[in-house]
Coordinates of N, CA and C in Angstrom, one line a residue:
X1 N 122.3 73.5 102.3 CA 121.9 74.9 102.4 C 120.4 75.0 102.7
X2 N 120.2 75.6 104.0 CA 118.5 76.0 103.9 C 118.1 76.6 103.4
X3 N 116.9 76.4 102.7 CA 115.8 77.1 101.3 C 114.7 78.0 102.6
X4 N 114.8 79.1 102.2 CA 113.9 80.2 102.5 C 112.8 80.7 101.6
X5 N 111.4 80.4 102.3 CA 110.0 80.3 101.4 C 110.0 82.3 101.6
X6 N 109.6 83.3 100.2 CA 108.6 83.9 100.6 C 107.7 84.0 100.9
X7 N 107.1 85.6 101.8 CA 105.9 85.3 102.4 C 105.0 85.6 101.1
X8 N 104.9 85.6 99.5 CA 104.0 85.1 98.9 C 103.9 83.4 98.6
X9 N 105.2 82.4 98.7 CA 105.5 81.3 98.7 C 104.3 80.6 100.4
X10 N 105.0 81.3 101.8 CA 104.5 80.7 102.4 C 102.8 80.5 102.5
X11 N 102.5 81.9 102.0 CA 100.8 81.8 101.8 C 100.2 81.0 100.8
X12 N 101.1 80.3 99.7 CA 100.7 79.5 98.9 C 100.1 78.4 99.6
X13 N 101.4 77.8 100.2 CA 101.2 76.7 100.7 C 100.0 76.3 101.8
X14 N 99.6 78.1 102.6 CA 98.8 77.5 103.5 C 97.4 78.0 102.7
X15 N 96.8 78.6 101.8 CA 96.3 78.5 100.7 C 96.1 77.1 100.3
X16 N 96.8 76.3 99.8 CA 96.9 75.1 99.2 C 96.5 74.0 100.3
X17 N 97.3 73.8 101.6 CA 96.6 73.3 102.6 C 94.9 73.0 103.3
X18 N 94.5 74.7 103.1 CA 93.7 74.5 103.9 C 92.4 74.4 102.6
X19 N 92.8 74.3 101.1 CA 91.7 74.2 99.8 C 91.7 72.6 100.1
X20 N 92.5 71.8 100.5 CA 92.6 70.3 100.3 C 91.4 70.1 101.5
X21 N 92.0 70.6 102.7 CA 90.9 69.9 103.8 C 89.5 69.9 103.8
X22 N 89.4 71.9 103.0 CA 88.2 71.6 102.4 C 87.6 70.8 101.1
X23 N 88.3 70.4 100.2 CA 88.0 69.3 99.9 C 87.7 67.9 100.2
X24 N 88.7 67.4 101.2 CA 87.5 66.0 101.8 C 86.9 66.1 102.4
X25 N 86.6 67.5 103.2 CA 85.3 68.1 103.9 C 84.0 67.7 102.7
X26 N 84.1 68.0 101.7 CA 83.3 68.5 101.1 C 83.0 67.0 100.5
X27 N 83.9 66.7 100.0 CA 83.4 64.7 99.3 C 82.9 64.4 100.4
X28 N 83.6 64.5 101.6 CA 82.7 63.5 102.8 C 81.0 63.5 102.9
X29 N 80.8 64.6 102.5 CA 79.4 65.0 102.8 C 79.1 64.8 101.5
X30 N 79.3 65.1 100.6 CA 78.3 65.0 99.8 C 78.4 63.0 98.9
X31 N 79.7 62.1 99.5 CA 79.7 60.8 98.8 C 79.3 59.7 100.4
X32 N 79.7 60.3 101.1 CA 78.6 59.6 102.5 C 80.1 59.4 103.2
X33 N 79.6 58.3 104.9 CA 80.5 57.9 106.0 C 81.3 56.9 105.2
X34 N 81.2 56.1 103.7 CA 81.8 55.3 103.1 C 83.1 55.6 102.9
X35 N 83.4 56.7 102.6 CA 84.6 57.2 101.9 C 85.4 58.2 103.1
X36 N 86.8 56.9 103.7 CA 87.2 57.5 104.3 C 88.0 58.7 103.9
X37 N 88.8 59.4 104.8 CA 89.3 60.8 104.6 C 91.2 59.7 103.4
X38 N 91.5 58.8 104.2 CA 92.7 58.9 103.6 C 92.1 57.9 102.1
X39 N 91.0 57.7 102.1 CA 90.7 57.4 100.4 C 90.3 58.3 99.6
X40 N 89.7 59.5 100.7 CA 89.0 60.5 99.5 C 90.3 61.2 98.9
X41 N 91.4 61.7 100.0 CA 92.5 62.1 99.3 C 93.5 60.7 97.7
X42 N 93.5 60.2 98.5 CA 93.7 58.9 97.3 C 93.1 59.2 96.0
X43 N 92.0 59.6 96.0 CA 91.5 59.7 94.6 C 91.6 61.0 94.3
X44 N 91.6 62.1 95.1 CA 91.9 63.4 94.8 C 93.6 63.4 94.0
X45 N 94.5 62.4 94.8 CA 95.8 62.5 94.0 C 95.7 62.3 92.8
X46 N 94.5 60.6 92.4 CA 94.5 60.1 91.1 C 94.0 61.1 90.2
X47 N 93.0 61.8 90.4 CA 92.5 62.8 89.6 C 93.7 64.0 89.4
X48 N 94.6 64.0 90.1 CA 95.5 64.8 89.8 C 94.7 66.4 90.3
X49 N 94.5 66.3 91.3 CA 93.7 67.3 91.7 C 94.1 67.8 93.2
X50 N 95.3 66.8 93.7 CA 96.0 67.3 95.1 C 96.9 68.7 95.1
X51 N 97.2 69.3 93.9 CA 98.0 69.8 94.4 C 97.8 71.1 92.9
X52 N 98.7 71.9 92.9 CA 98.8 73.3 91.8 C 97.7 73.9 91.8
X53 N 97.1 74.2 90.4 CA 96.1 75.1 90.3 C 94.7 74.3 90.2
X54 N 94.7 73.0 89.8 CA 93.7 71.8 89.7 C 93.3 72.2 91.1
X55 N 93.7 71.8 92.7 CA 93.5 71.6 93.6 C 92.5 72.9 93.7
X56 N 92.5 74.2 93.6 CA 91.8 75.3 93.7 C 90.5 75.2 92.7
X57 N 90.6 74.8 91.4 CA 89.5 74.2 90.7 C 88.5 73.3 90.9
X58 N 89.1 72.2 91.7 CA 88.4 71.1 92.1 C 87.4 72.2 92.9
X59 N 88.1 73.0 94.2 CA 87.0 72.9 95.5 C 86.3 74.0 95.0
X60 N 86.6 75.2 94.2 CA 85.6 76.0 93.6 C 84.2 75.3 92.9
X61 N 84.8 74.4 92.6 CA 83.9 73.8 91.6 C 82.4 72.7 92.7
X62 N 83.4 72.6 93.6 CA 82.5 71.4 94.8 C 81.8 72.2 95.6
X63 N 82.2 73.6 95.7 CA 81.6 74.4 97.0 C 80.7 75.6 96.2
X64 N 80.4 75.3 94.7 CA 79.2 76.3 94.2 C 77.9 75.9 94.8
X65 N 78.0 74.7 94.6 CA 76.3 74.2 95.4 C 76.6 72.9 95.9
X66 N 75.7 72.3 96.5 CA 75.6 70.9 96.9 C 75.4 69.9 96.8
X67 N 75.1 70.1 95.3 CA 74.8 68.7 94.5 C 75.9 69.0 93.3
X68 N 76.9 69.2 93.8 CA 77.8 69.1 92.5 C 78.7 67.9 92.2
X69 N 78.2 66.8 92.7 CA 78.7 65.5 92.4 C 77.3 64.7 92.3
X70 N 76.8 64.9 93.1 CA 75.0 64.1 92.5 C 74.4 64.7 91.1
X71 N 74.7 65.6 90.5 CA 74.0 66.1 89.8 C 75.2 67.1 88.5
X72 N 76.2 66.4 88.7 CA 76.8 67.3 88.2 C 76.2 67.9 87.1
X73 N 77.5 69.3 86.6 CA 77.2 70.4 85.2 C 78.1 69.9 84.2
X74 N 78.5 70.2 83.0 CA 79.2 70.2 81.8 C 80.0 70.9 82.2
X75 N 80.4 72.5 83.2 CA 81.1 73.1 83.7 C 82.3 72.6 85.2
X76 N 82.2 71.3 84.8 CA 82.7 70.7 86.2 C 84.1 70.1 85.3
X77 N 85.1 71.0 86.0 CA 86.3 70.9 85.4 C 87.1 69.6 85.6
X78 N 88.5 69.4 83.9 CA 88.6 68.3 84.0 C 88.8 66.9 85.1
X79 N 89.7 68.0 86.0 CA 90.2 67.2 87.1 C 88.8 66.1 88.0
X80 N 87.4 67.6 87.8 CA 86.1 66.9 88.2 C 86.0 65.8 87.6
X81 N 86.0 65.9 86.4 CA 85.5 64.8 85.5 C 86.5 63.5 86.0
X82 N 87.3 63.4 85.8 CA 88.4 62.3 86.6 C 88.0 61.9 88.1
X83 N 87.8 62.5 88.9 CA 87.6 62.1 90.2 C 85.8 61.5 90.2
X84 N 85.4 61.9 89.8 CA 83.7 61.3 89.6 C 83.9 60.1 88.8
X85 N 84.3 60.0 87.8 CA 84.9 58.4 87.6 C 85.8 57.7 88.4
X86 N 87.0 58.3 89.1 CA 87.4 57.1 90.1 C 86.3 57.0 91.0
X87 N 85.4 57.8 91.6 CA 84.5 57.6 92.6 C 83.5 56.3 92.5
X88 N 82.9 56.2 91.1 CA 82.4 55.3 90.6 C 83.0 54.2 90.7
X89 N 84.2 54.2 89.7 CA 84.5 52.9 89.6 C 85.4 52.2 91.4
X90 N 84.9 53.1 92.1 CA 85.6 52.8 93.2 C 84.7 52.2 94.5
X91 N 83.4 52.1 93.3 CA 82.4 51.7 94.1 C 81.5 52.6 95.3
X92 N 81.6 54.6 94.9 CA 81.3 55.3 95.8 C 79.7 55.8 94.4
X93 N 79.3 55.0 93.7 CA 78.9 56.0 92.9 C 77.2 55.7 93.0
X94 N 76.8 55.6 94.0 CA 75.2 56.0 94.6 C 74.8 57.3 95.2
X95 N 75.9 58.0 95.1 CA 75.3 59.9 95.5 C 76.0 60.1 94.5
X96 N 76.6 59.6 93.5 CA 77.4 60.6 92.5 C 76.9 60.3 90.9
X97 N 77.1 61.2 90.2 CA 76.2 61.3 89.0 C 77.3 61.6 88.0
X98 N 77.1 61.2 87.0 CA 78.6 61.4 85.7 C 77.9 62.4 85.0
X99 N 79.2 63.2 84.4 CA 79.4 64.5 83.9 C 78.5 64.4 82.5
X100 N 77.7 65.5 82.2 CA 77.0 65.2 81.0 C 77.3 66.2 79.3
X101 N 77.6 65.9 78.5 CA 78.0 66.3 77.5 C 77.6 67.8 77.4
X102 N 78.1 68.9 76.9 CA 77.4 70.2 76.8 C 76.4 70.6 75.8
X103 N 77.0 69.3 75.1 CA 76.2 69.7 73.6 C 75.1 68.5 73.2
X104 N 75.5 67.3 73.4 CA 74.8 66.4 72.7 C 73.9 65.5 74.9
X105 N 74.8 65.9 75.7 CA 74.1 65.3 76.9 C 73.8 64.0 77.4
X106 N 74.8 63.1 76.3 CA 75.4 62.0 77.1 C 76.4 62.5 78.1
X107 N 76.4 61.2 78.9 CA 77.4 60.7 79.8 C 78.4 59.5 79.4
X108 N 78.2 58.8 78.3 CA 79.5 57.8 77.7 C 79.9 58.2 76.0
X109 N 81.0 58.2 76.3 CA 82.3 58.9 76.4 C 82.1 59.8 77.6
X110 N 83.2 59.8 78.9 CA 82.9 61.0 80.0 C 83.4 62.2 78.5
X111 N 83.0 63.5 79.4 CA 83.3 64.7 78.3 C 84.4 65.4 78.4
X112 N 85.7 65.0 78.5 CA 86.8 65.3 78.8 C 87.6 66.5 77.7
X113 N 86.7 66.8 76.7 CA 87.2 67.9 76.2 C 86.4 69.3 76.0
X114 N 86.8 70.1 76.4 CA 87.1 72.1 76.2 C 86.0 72.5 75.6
X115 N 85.3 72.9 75.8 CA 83.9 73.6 74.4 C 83.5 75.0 75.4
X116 N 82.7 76.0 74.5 CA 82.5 77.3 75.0 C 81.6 77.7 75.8
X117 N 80.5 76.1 75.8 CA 79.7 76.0 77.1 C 79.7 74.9 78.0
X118 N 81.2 74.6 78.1 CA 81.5 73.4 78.7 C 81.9 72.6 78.5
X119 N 82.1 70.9 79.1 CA 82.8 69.8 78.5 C 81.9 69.2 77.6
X120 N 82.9 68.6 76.6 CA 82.4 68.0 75.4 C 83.0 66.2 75.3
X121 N 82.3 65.9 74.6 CA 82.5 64.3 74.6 C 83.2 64.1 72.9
X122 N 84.0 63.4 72.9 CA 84.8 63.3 71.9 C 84.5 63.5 70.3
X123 N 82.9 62.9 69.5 CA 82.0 63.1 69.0 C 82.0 64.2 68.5
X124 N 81.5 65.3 69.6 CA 80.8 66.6 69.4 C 81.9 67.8 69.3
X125 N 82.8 67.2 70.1 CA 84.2 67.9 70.0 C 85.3 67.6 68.4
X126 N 85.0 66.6 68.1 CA 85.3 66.5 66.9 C 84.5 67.1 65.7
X127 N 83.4 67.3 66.0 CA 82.3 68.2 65.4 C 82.6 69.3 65.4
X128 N 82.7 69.7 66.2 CA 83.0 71.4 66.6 C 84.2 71.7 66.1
X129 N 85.1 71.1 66.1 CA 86.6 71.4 65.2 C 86.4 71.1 64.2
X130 N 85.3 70.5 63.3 CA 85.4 70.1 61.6 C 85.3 71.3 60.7
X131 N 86.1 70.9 59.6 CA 86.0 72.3 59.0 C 86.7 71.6 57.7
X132 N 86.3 72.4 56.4 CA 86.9 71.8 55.3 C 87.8 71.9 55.0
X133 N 87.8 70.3 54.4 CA 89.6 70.1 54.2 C 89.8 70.6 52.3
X134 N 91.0 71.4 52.6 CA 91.5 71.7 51.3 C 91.9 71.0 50.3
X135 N 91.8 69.5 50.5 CA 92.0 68.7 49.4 C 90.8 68.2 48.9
X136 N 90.0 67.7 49.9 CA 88.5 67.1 49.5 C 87.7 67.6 49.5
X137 N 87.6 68.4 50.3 CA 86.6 69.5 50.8 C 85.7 68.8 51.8
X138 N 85.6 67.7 52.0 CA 85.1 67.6 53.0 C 85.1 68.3 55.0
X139 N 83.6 68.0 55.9 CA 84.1 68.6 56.8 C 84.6 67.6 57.4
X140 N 85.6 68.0 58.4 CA 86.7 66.7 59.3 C 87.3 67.4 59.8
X141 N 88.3 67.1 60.8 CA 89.1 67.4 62.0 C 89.9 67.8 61.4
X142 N 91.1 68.7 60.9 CA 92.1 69.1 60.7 C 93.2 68.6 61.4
X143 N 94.0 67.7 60.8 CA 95.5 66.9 61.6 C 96.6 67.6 61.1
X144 N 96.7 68.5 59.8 CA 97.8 69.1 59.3 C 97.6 70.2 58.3
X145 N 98.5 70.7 58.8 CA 98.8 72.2 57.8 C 99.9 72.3 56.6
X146 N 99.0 72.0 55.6 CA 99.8 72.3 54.6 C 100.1 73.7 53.7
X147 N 100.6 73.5 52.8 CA 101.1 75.2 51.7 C 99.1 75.3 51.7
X148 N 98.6 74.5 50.4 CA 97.1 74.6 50.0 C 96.4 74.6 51.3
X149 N 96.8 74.4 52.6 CA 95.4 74.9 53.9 C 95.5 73.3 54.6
X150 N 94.9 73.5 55.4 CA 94.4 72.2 56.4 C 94.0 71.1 55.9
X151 N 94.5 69.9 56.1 CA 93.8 68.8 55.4 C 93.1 68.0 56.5
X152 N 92.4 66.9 56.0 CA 91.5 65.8 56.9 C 92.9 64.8 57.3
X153 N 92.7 63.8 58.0 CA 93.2 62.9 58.4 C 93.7 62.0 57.3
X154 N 92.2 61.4 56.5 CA 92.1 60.8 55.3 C 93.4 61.4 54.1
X155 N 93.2 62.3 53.8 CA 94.1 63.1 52.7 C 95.5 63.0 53.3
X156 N 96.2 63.2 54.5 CA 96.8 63.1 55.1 C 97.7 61.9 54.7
X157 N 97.2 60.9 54.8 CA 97.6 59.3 54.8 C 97.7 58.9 53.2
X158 N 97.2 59.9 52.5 CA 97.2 59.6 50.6 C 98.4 59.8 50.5
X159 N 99.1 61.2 51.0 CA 100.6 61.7 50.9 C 101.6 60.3 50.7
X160 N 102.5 60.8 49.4 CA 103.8 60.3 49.5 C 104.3 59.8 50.6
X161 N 104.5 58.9 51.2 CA 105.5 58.6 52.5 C 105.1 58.6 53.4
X162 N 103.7 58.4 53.3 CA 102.7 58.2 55.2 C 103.1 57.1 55.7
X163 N 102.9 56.0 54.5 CA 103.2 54.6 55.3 C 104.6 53.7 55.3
X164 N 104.8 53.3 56.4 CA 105.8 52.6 56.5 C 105.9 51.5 56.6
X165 N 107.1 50.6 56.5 CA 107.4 49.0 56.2 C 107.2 49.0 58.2
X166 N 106.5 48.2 58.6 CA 105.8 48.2 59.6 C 107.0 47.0 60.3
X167 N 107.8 47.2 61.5 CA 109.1 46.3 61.8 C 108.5 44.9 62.2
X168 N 107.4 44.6 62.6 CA 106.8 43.3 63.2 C 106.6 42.3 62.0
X169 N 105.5 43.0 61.0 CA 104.6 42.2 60.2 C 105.1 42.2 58.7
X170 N 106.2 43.9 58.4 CA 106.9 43.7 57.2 C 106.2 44.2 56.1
X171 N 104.6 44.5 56.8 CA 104.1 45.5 55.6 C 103.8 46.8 55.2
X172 N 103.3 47.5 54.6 CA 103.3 48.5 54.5 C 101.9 49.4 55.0
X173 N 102.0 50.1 56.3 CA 100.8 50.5 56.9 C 101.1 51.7 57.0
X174 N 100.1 53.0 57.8 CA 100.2 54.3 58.4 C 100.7 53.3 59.9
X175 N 101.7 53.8 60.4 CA 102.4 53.7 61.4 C 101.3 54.4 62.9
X176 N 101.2 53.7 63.6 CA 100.5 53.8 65.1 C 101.2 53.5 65.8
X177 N 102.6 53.3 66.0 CA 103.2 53.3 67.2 C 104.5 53.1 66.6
X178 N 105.8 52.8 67.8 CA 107.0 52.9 67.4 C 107.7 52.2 68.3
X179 N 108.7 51.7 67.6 CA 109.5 51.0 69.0 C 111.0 51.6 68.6
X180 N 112.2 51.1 69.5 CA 113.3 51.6 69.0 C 113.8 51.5 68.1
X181 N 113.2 50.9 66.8 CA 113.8 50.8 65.9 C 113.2 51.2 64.5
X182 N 111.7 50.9 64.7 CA 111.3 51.5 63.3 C 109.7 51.4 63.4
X183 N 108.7 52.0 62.9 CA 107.4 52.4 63.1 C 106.6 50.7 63.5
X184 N 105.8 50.7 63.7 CA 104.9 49.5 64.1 C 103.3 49.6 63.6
X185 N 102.9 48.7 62.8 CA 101.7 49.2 62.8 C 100.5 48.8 64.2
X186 N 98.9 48.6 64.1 CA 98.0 48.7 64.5 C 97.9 47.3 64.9
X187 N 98.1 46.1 64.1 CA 97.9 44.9 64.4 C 99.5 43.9 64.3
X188 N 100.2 44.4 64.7 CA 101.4 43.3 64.1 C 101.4 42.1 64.1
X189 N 101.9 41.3 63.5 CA 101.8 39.9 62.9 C 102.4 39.1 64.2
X190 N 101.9 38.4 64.8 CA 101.8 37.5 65.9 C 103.3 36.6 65.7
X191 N 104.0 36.4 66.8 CA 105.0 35.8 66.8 C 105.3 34.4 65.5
X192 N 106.0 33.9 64.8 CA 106.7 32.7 64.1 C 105.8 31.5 64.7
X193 N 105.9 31.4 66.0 CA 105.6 30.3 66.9 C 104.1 30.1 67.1
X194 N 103.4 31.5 67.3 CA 102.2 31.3 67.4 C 101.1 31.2 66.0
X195 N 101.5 31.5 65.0 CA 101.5 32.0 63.8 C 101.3 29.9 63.0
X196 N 102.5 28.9 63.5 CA 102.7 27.6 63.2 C 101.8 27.1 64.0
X197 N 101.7 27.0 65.4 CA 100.8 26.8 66.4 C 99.0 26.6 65.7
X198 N 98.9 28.0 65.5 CA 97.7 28.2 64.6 C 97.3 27.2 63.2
X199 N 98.1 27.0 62.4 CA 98.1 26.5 61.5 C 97.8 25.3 61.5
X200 N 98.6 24.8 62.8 CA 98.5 23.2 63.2 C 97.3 23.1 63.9
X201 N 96.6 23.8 64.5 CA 95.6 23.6 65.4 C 94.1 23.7 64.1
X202 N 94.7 24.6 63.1 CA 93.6 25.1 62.2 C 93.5 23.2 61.0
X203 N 94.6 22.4 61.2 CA 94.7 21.2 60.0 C 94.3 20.2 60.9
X204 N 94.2 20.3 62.7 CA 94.4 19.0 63.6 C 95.5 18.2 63.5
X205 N 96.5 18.9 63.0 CA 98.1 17.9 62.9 C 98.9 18.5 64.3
X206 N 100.1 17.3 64.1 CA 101.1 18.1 65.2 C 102.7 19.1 64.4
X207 N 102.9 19.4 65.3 CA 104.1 19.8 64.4 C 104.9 18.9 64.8
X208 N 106.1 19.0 63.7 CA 107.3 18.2 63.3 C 108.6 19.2 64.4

């Protein structure tokens, strides 16, 4: 059965079309003749910036000024922040400049999270959401809501029943991962084999 686009559907598309072209229009010039057209889209996909409402973000964001990749702002949205590191690590990153914290104005940690004057670097963004916790009172990130109010992380993990018999190692940890059978902790206990291996290499004997 043929699918029939409306004419607010078909203008999307050519909306969407012609934001892309200007976008490798716009990397071309401002990252040099280095970066062909089917690589600049390449990393526009990685950034996840080809396509929806990202795509319209990206080129607003590229077509304010002309140095918005040599010099980027803290206002250079996430999708920005993603493509300025593949650009880098992609070896394009001699006209391009990494995104700078809003608040504190590093560039490591990139600033990949939300703040009211811009991207924030994990740090400062953890800062900005600290607030006291109703068991300790300390300030900290709020992980959970309880009856008494928001607790820390820390208080969180005191609770009755945080930790689990961990299925690798057999001990009893706060669970960081899961497999299909039962929680896992952070370091599990290295295979039987490598575990004897060790032992023997740690006495200079062989095994039996």
């Amino acid at each position: 059965m043929r699918k029939y686009l409306t004419p607010d559907q078909i203008r999307l598309r050519e909306d969407l079309a012609g934001a892309r072209d200007r976008i490798i229009v716009l990397l071309n010039l401002a990252v040099g003749e280095s970066l062909g057209m089917e690589q600049a889209q390449e990393f526009v996909e990685k950034a996840r910036a080809w396509s929806g409402a990202n795509a319209f973000r990206l080129l607003r964001y590229l077509a304010s000024r002309p140095d918005a990749l040599s010099a980027p702002t803290p206002d250079c949205p996430p999708c920005g922040v993603r493509l300025i590191a593949l650009l880098i690590a992609g070896g394009h990153g001699e006209n391009v400049g990494l995104v700078p914290c809003a608040n504190c104005g590093r560039t490591n940690p990139l600033p990949t999270y939300a703040g009211p004057e811009g991207r924030l670097c994990h740090g400062c963004s953890s800062r900005r959401l600290a607030v006291p916790c109703a068991r300790c009172g300390k300030l900290a990130k709020a992980v959970a809501r309880r009856p008494d109010g928001r607790i820390c992380q820390v208080c969180k993990e005191k609770e009755p029943g945080s930790r689990k018999e961990c299925v690798s190692c057999r001990r009893m940890m706060i669970p960081t991962g899961t497999c299909p059978r039962a929680p896992t902790c952070a370091r599990p206990a290295p295979p039987r084999s490598s575990r004897r291996a060790a032992a023997v290499a740690a006495g200079g004997g062989r095994t039996r």
